[in-house]
Coordinates of C-alpha atoms in Angstrom, one line a residue:
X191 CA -8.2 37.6 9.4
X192 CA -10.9 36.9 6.6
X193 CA -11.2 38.3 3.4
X194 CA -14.2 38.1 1.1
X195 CA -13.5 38.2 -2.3
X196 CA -16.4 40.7 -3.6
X197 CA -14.4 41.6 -7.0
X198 CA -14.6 38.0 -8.0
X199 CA -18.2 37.4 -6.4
X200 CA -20.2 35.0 -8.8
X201 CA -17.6 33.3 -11.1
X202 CA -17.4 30.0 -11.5
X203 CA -14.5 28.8 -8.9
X204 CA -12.6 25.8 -10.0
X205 CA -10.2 24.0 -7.2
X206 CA -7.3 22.2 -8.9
X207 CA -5.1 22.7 -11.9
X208 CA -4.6 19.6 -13.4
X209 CA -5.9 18.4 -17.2
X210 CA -9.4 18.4 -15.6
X211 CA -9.2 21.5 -14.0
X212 CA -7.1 23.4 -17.1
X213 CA -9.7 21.8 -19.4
X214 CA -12.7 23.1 -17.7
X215 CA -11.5 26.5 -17.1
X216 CA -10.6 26.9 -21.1
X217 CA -13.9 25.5 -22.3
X218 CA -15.9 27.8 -19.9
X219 CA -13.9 30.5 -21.4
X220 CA -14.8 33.3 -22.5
X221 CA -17.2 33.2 -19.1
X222 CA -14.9 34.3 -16.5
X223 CA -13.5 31.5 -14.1
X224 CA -11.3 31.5 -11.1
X225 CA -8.7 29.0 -10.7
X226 CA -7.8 27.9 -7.0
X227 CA -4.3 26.1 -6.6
X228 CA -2.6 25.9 -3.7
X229 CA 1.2 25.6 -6.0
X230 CA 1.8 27.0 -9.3
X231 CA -0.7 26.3 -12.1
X232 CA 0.0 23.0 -13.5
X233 CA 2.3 22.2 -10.5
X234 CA 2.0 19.4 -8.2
X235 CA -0.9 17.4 -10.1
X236 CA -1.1 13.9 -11.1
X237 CA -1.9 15.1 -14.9
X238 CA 1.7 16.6 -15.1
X239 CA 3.0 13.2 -13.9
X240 CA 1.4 10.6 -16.1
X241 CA 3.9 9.3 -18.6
X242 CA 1.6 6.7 -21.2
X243 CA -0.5 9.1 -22.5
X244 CA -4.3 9.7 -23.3
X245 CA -6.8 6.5 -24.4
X246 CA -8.1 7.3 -28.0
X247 CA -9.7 4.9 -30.4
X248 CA -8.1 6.6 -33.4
X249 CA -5.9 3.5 -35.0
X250 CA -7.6 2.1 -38.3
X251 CA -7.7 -1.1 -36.8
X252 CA -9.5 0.1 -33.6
X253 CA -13.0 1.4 -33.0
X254 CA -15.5 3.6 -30.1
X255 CA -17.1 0.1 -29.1
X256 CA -12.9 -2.1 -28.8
X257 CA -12.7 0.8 -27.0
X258 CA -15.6 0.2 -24.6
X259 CA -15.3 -3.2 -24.2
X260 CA -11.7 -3.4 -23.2
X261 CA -12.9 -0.4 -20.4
X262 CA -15.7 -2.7 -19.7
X263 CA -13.6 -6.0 -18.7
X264 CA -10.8 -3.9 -16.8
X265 CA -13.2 -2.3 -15.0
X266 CA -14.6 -6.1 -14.0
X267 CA -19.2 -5.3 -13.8
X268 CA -18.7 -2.1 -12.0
X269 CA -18.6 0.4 -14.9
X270 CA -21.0 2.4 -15.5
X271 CA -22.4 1.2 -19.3
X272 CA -23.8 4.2 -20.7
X273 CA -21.7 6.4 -19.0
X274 CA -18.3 4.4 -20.5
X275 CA -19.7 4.3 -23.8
X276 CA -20.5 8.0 -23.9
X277 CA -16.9 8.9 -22.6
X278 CA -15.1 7.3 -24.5
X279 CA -16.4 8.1 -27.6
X280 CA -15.5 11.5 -27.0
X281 CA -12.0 10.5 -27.2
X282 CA -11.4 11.6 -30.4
X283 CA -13.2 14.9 -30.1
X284 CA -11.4 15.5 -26.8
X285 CA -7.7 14.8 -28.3
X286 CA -9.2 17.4 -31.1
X287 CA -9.7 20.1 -28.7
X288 CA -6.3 19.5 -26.4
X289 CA -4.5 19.5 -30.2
X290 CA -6.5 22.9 -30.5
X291 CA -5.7 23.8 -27.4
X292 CA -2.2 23.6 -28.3
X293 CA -0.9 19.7 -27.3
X294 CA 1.2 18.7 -30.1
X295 CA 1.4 14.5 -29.8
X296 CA 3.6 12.3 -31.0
X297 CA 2.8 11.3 -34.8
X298 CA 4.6 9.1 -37.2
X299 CA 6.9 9.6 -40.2
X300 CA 3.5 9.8 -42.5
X301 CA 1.8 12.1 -40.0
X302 CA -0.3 9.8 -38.5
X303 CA -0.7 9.3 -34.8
X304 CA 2.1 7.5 -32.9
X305 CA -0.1 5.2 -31.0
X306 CA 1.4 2.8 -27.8
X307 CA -0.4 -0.1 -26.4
X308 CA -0.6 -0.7 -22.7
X309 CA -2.2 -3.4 -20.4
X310 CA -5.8 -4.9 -21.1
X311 CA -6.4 -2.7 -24.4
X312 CA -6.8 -4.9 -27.2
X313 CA -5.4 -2.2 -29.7
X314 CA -2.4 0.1 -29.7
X315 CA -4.5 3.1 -29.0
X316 CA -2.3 5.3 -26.3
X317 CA -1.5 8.9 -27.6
X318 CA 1.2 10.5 -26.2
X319 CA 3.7 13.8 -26.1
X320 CA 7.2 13.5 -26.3
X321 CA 7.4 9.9 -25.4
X322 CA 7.0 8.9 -22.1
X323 CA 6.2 12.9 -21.0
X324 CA 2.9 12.8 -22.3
X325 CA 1.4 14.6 -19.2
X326 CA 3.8 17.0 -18.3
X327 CA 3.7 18.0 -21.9
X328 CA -0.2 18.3 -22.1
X329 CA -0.4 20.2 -18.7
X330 CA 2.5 22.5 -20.1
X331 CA 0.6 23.5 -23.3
X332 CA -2.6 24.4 -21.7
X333 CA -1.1 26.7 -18.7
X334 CA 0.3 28.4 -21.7
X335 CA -3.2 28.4 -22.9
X336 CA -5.0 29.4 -20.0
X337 CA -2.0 32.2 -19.6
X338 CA -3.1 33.8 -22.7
X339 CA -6.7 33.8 -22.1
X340 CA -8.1 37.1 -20.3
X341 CA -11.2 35.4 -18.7
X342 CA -9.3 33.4 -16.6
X343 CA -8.1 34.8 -13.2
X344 CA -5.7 32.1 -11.5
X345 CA -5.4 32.2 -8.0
X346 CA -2.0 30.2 -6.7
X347 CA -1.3 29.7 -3.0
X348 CA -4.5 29.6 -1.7
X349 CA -6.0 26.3 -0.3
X350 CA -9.8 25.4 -0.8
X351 CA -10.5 24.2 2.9
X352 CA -14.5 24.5 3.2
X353 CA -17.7 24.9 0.7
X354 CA -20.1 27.1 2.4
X355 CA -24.0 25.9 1.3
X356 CA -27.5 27.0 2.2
X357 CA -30.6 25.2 0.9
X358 CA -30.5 25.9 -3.1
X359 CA -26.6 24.5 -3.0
X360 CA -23.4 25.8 -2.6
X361 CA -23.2 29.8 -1.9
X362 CA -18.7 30.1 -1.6
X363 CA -15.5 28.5 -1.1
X364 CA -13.7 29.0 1.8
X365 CA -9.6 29.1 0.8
X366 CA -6.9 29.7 3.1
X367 CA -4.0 32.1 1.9
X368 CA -1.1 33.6 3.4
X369 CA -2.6 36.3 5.4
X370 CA -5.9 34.4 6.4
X371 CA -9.1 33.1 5.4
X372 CA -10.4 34.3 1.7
X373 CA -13.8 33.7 1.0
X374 CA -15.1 33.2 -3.1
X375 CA -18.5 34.2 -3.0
X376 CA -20.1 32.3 -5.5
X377 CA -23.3 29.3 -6.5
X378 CA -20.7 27.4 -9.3
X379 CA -17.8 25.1 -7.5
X380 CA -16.1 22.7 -9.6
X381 CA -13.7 20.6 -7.9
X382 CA -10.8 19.1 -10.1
X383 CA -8.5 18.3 -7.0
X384 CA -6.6 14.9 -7.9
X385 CA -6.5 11.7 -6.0
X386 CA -5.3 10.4 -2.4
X387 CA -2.1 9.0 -2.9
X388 CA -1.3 11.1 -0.2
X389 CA -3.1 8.9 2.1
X390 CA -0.7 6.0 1.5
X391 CA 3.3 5.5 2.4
X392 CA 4.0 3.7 -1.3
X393 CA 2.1 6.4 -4.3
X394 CA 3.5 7.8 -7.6
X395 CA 0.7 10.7 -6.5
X396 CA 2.5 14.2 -5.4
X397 CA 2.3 13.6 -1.6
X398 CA 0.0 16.6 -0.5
X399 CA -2.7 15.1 -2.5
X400 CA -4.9 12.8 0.0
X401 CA -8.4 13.7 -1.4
X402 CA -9.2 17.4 -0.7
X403 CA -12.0 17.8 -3.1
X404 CA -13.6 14.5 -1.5
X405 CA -13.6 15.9 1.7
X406 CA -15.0 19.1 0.7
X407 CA -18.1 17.2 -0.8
X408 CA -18.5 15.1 1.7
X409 CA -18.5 17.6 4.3
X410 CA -20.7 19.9 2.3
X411 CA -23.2 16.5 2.0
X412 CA -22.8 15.2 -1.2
X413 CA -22.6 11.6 -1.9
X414 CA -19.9 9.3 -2.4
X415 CA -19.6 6.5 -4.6
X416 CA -16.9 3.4 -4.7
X417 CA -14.4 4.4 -2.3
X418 CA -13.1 1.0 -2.0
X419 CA -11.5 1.0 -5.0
X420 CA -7.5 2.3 -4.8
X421 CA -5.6 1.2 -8.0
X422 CA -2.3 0.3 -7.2
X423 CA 0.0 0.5 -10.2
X424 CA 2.5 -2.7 -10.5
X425 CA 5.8 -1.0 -11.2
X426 CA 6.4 1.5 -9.1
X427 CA 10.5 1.9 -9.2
X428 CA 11.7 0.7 -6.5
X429 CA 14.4 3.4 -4.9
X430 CA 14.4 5.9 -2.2
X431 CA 12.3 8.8 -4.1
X432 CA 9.5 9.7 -2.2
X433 CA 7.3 9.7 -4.3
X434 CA 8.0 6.9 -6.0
X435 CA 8.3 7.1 -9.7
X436 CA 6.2 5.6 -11.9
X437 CA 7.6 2.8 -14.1
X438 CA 4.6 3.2 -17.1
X439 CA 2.7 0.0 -18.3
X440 CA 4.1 1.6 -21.7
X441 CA 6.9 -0.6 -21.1
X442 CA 5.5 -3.7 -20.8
X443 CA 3.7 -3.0 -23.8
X444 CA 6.9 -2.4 -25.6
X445 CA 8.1 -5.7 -24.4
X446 CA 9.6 -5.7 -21.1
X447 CA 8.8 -8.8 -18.8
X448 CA 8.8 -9.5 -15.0
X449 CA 11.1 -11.6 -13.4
X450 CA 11.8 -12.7 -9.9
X451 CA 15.2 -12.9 -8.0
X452 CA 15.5 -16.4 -9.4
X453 CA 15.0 -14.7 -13.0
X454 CA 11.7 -16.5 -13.0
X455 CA 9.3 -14.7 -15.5
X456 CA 6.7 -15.4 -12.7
X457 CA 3.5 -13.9 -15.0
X458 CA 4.1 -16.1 -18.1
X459 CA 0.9 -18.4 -16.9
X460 CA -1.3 -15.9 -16.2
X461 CA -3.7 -15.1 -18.8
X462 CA -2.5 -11.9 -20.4
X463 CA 1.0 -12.1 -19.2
X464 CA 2.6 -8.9 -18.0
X465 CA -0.5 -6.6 -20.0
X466 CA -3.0 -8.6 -17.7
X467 CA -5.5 -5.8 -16.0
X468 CA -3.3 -3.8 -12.9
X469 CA -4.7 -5.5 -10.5
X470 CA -4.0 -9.0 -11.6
X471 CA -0.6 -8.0 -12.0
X472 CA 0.0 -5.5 -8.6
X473 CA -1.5 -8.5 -6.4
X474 CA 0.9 -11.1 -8.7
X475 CA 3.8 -8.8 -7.7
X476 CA 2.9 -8.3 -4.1
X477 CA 2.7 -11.8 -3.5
X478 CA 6.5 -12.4 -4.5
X479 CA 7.5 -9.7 -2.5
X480 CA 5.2 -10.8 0.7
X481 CA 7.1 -14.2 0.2
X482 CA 11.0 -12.6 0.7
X483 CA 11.5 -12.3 -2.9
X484 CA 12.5 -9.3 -5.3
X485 CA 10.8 -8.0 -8.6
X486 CA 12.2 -6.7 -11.5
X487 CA 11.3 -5.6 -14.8
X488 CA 13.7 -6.8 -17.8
X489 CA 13.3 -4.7 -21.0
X490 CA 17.0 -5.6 -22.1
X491 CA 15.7 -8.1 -24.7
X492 CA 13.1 -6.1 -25.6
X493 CA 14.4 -2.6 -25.9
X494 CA 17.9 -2.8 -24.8
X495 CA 19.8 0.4 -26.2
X496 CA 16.9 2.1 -27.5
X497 CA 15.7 2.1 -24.0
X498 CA 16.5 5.8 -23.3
X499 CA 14.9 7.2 -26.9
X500 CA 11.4 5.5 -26.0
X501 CA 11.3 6.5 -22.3
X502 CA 13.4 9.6 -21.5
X503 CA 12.2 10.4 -18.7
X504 CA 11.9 6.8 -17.2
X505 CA 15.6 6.3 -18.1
X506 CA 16.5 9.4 -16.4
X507 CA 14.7 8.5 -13.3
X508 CA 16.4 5.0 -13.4
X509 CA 19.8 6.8 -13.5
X510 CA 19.4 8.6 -10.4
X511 CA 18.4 5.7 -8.6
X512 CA 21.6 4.2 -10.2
X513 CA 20.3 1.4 -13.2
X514 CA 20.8 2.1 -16.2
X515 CA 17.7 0.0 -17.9
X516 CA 19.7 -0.9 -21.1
X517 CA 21.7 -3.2 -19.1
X518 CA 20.2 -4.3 -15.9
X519 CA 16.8 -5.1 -14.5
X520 CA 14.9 -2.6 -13.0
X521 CA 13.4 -3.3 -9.2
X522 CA 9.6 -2.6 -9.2
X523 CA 6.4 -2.8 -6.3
X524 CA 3.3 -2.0 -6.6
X525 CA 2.2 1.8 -5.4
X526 CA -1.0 3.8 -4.9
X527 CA -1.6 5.3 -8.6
X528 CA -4.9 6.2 -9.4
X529 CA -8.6 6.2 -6.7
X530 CA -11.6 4.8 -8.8
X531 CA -14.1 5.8 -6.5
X532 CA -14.6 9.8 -5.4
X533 CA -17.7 11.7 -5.4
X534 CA -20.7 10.6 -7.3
X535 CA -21.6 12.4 -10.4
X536 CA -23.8 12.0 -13.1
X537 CA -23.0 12.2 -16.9
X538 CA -21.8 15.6 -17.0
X539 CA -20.2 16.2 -13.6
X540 CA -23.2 17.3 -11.5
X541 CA -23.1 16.0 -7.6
X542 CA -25.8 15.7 -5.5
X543 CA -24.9 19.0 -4.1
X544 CA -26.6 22.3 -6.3
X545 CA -23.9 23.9 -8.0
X546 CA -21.1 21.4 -7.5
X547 CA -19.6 19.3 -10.4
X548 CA -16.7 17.4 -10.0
X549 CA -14.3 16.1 -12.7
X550 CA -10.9 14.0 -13.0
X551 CA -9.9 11.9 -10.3
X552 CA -11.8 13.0 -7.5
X553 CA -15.2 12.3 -9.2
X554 CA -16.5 8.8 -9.4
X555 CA -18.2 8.9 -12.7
X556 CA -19.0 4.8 -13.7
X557 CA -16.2 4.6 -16.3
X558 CA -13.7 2.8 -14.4
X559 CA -16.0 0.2 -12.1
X560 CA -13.5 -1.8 -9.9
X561 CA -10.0 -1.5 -11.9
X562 CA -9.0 1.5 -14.0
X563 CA -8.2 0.8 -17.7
X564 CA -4.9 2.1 -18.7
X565 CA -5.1 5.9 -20.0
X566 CA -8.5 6.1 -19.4
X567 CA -7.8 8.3 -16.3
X568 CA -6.6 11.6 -18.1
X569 CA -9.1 10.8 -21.3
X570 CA -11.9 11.2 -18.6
X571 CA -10.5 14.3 -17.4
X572 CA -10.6 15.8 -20.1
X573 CA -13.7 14.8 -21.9
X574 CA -15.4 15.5 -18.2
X575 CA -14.0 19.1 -17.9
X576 CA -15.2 20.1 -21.3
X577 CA -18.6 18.4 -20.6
X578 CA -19.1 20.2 -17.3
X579 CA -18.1 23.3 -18.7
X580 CA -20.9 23.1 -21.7
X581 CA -23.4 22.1 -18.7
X582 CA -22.5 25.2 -16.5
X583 CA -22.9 27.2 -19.3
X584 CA -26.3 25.4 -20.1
X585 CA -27.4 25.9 -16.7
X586 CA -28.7 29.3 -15.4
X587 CA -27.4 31.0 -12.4
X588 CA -29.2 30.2 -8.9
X589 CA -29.8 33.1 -6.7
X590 CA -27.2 35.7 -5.5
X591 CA -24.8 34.1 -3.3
X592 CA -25.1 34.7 0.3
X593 CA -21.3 33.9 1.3
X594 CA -20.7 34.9 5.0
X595 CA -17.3 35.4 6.8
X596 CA -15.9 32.1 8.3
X597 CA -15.0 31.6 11.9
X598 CA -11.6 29.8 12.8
X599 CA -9.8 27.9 9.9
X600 CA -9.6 24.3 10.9
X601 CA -5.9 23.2 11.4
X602 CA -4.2 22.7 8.0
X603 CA -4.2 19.2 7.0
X604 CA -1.6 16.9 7.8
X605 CA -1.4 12.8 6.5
X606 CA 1.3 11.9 8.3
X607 CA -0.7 9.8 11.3
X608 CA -2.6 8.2 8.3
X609 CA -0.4 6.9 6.4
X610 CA 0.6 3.9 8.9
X611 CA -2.3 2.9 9.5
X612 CA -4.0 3.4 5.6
X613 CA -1.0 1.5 4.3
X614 CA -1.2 -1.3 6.4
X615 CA -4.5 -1.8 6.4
X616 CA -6.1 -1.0 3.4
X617 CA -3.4 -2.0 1.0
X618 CA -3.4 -4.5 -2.1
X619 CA -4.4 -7.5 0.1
X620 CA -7.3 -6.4 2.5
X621 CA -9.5 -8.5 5.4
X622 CA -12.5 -7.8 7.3
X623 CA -9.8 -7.4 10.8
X624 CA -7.2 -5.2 9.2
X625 CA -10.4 -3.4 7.6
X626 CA -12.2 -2.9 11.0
X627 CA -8.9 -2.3 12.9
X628 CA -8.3 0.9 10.4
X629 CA -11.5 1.8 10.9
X630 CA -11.6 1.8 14.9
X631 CA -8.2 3.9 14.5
X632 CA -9.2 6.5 11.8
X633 CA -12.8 7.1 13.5
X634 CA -11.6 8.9 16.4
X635 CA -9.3 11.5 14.2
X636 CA -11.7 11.9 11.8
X637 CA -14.2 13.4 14.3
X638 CA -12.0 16.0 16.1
X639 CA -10.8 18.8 14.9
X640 CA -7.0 18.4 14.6
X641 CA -4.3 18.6 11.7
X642 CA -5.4 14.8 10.6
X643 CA -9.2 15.2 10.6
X644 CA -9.5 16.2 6.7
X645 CA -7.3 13.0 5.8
X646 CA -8.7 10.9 8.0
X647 CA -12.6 11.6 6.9
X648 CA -11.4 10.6 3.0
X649 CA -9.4 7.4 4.8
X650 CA -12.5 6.9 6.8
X651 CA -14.6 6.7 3.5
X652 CA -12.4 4.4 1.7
X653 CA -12.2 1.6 5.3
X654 CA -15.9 2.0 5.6
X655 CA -16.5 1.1 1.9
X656 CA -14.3 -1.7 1.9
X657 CA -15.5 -3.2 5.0
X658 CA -19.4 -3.6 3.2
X659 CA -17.7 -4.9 -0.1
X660 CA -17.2 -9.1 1.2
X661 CA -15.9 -9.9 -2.2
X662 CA -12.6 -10.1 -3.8
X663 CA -13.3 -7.5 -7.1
X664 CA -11.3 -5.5 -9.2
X665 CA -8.6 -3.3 -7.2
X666 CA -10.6 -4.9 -3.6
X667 CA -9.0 -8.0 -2.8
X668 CA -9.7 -9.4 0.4
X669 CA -8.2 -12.8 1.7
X670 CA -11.1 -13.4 3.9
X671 CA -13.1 -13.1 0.6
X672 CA -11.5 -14.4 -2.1
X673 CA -14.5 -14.7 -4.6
X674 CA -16.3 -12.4 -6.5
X675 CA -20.4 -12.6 -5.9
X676 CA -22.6 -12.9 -9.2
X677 CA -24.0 -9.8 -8.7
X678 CA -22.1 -6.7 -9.0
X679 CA -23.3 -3.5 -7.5
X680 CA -21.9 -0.2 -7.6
X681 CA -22.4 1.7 -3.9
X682 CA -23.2 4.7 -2.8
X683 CA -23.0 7.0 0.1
X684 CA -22.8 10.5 1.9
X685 CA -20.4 11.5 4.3
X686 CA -23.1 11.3 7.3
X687 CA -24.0 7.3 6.2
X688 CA -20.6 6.5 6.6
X689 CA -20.3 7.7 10.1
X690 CA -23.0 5.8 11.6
X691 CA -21.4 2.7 10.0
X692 CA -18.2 3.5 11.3
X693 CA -19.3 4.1 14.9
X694 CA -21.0 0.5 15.4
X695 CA -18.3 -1.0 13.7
X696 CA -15.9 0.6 15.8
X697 CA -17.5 -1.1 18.7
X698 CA -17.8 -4.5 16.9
X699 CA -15.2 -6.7 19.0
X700 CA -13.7 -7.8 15.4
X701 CA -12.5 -4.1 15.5
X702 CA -10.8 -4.2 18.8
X703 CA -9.0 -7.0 18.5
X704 CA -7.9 -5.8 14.6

């Protein structure tokens, strides 16, 4: 059964309610907006998860253009220039609207801001919320906020699983609900749906996120930009949770060091230590563990009994794994954590689909090039959702919308048969076989119409990518190319591109014998 949604037809539909989504909808308002979520608002989003906080150069020591140059060596020649500098210096404006908003951060005895300091920045510069809760404290303040504000209708339970287009751009959003398909007539999508953690085994990401709003785009023909680049974050605890909890680089900024099963504090040569870029650090960890040996990181010295008051919710989720982090070491690896690359936008969220912007995560925007900095992530989310709000706003309605009944839903997603084969091949350490073996393997699924063809496309994108990138750069390390060339170049591609590459590499004989 489908259902068209003719009381809502024409409002702006956002899919996702994380800080990118929540942001957008608030500064659109009072222009009525549809929210999309397939859990409760807020739930089951990256934002809610993150525990440092939000990237702000607000210290007195600290400055817009530190800022931009720390971003710019993380993100190791792939950032976007003008685009970094323009983000973040709207990070203080942006923590000014989520304090108006309702956020209250952290701030010190004289009122100041309580600032941390985390990998690769040069400044302590991370605001956060009630310690290490920083995201689920943000995300919790503006679902109150978006609860109390009349122009926003919130759909939860429904799924976006299609974006309908004709030739001037999108014309609906095809969700699927409880009883059926329901169809949001309308020529404004903005797509705020998270990253693809889902896609992988090992991810701090809830597990039902693989990359929805990638797929969409790239189905409805927009292009794609640095899908190579997954950032895997070092210190994933080590336990049973699925997901696995995330460790935050908060603590190796507080002091904490990381030691082997021989107590060796195996980073100490490496330039930058334990706050080197992730990458330098995930691949450093990953190659003790590929060798038999165990990780750990010690913040006894460091924090000892204050342990618990500094990171709450950390020491909570060390105690159900059974370490208490006062007194022992905590086991770490490396785990999906954040996707750099998504769908190509411009500076204010505009694909190269009419009508579609795309913020947060999913987007690939030019701040973060090949390696995300530290708490840049939910700083772009929300300085991107208030800019594509203003834009839509700016930007006059095209023609009525023309949304027509859908046929058959496809099958509902399901990651499972990708996770093998995304995990092992298209992990930290990468080479061209692995690469094409994943890509002979995903190909196939990605063009039929089962449960695993949505995942597979995004894992499809990400194989395809990294099999043109012969370079070891950022978050892409390759074995069989350890060096980075001279030139960087950011890439770009649609959906359609990436199929045609796939087929003949499929057929390559490097792919068979992967």
């Amino acid at each position: 059964m489908s259902e068209i949604a003719d009381q809502l037809t024409g409002r702006t539909v956002i899919v996702g309610s994380g800080l990118a989504g929540l942001t957008t909808a608030l500064t659109l308002a009072p222009e009525p907006v549809v929210i999309v979520t397939r859990a409760a608002l807020g739930a089951e989003t990256s934002s809610a998860w993150a525990q440092g906080g939000i990237a702000a150069s607000l210290g007195a020591d600290d400055c817009a253009e530190l800022h931009l140059t720390d971003t710019l060596a993380a993100g190791d020649g792939l950032c976007d220039p003008i685009v970094a500098a323009g983000i973040v210096a709207d990070a203080p404006a942006a923590i000014a609207a989520l304090e108006r908003a309702g956020v209250s951060f952290d701030r010190t005895a004289d009122g100041s801001f309580s600032l941390g300091l985390e990998a690769a920045h040069s400044r302590r510069r991370i605001v956060h919320a009630e310690g290490d809760g920083s995201g689920a404290a943000i995300v919790r303040a503006l679902v109150d906020a978006v609860a109390a504000t009349p122009s926003i209708t919130v759909l939860e339970g429904l799924e976006a699983r299609r974006i309908q287009t004709d030739e001037a751009g999108v014309t609906g959003l095809v969700c699927s609900g409880e009883n059926g398909a329901v169809i949001l007539p309308t020529r404004r999508i903005v797509l705020a749906t998270g990253g693809i953690g889902g896609l992988y085994e090992a991810t701090t990401n809830p597990m039902g996120n693989f990359g929805q709003g990638i797929m969409l785009a790239a189905r409805a023909g927009a292009e794609l930009a640095d899908m190579e680049f997954v950032q895997f974050h070092p210190t994933a605890l080590d336990s049973r949770r699925r997901p696995l909890a995330l460790v935050s680089e908060a603590v190796r900024g507080e002091g904490a060091v990381l030691v082997n099963e021989r107590s060796e504090r195996f980073m100490a040569g490496i330039a930058g230590a334990e706050l080197a870029p992730r990458d330098v650090v995930a691949r450093s960890i990953s190659a003790e563990l590929a060798r038999g040996g165990k990780v750990f990181l010690d913040a006894r010295a460091a924090l000892g009994n204050r342990f618990a008051t500094r990171f709450p919710v950390i020491d909570a989720l060390c105690r159900e794994a059974g370490i208490d982090a006062a007194s022992q070491p905590i086991p770490v690896r490396p785990a999906v954590h954040y996707h750099m690359g998504g769908v190509a936008t411009d500076a204010v969220g505009r694909s190269s689909v009419a009508g579609l912007w795309v913020v947060g995560e999913a987007a690939s925007t030019g701040l973060h090039g090949a390696n995300r900095l530290a708490s840049n992530s939910l700083l772009e989310a929300a300085v991107m959702g208030m800019r594509a709000a203003r834009d839509i706003l700016a930007t006059p309605v095209a023609i009525s919308s023309t949304a027509e009944i859908a046929g058959m839903l496809p099958a509902a997603a399901e990651p499972s048969l990708i996770r093998p084969i995304v995990s092992r091949h298209l992990g930290v350490l990468r080479n061209g076989g692995a690469i094409h073996g994943a890509v002979a393997s995903l190909l196939p699924l990605a063009e039929n119409d089962g449960p695993a063809s949505d995942p597979a496309i995004v894992a499809l994108l990400i194989a395809v990518f990294a099999s043109l990138r012969g370079e070891s750069r950022g978050a892409h390390a390759r074995t069989d190319f350890p060096l980075k060339r001279a030139e960087a170049a950011r890439r770009k591609m649609t959906l359609t591109d990436a199929l045609e590459i796939a087929r003949a590499t499929a057929s390559h004989p490097l792919a068979r014998s992967a």
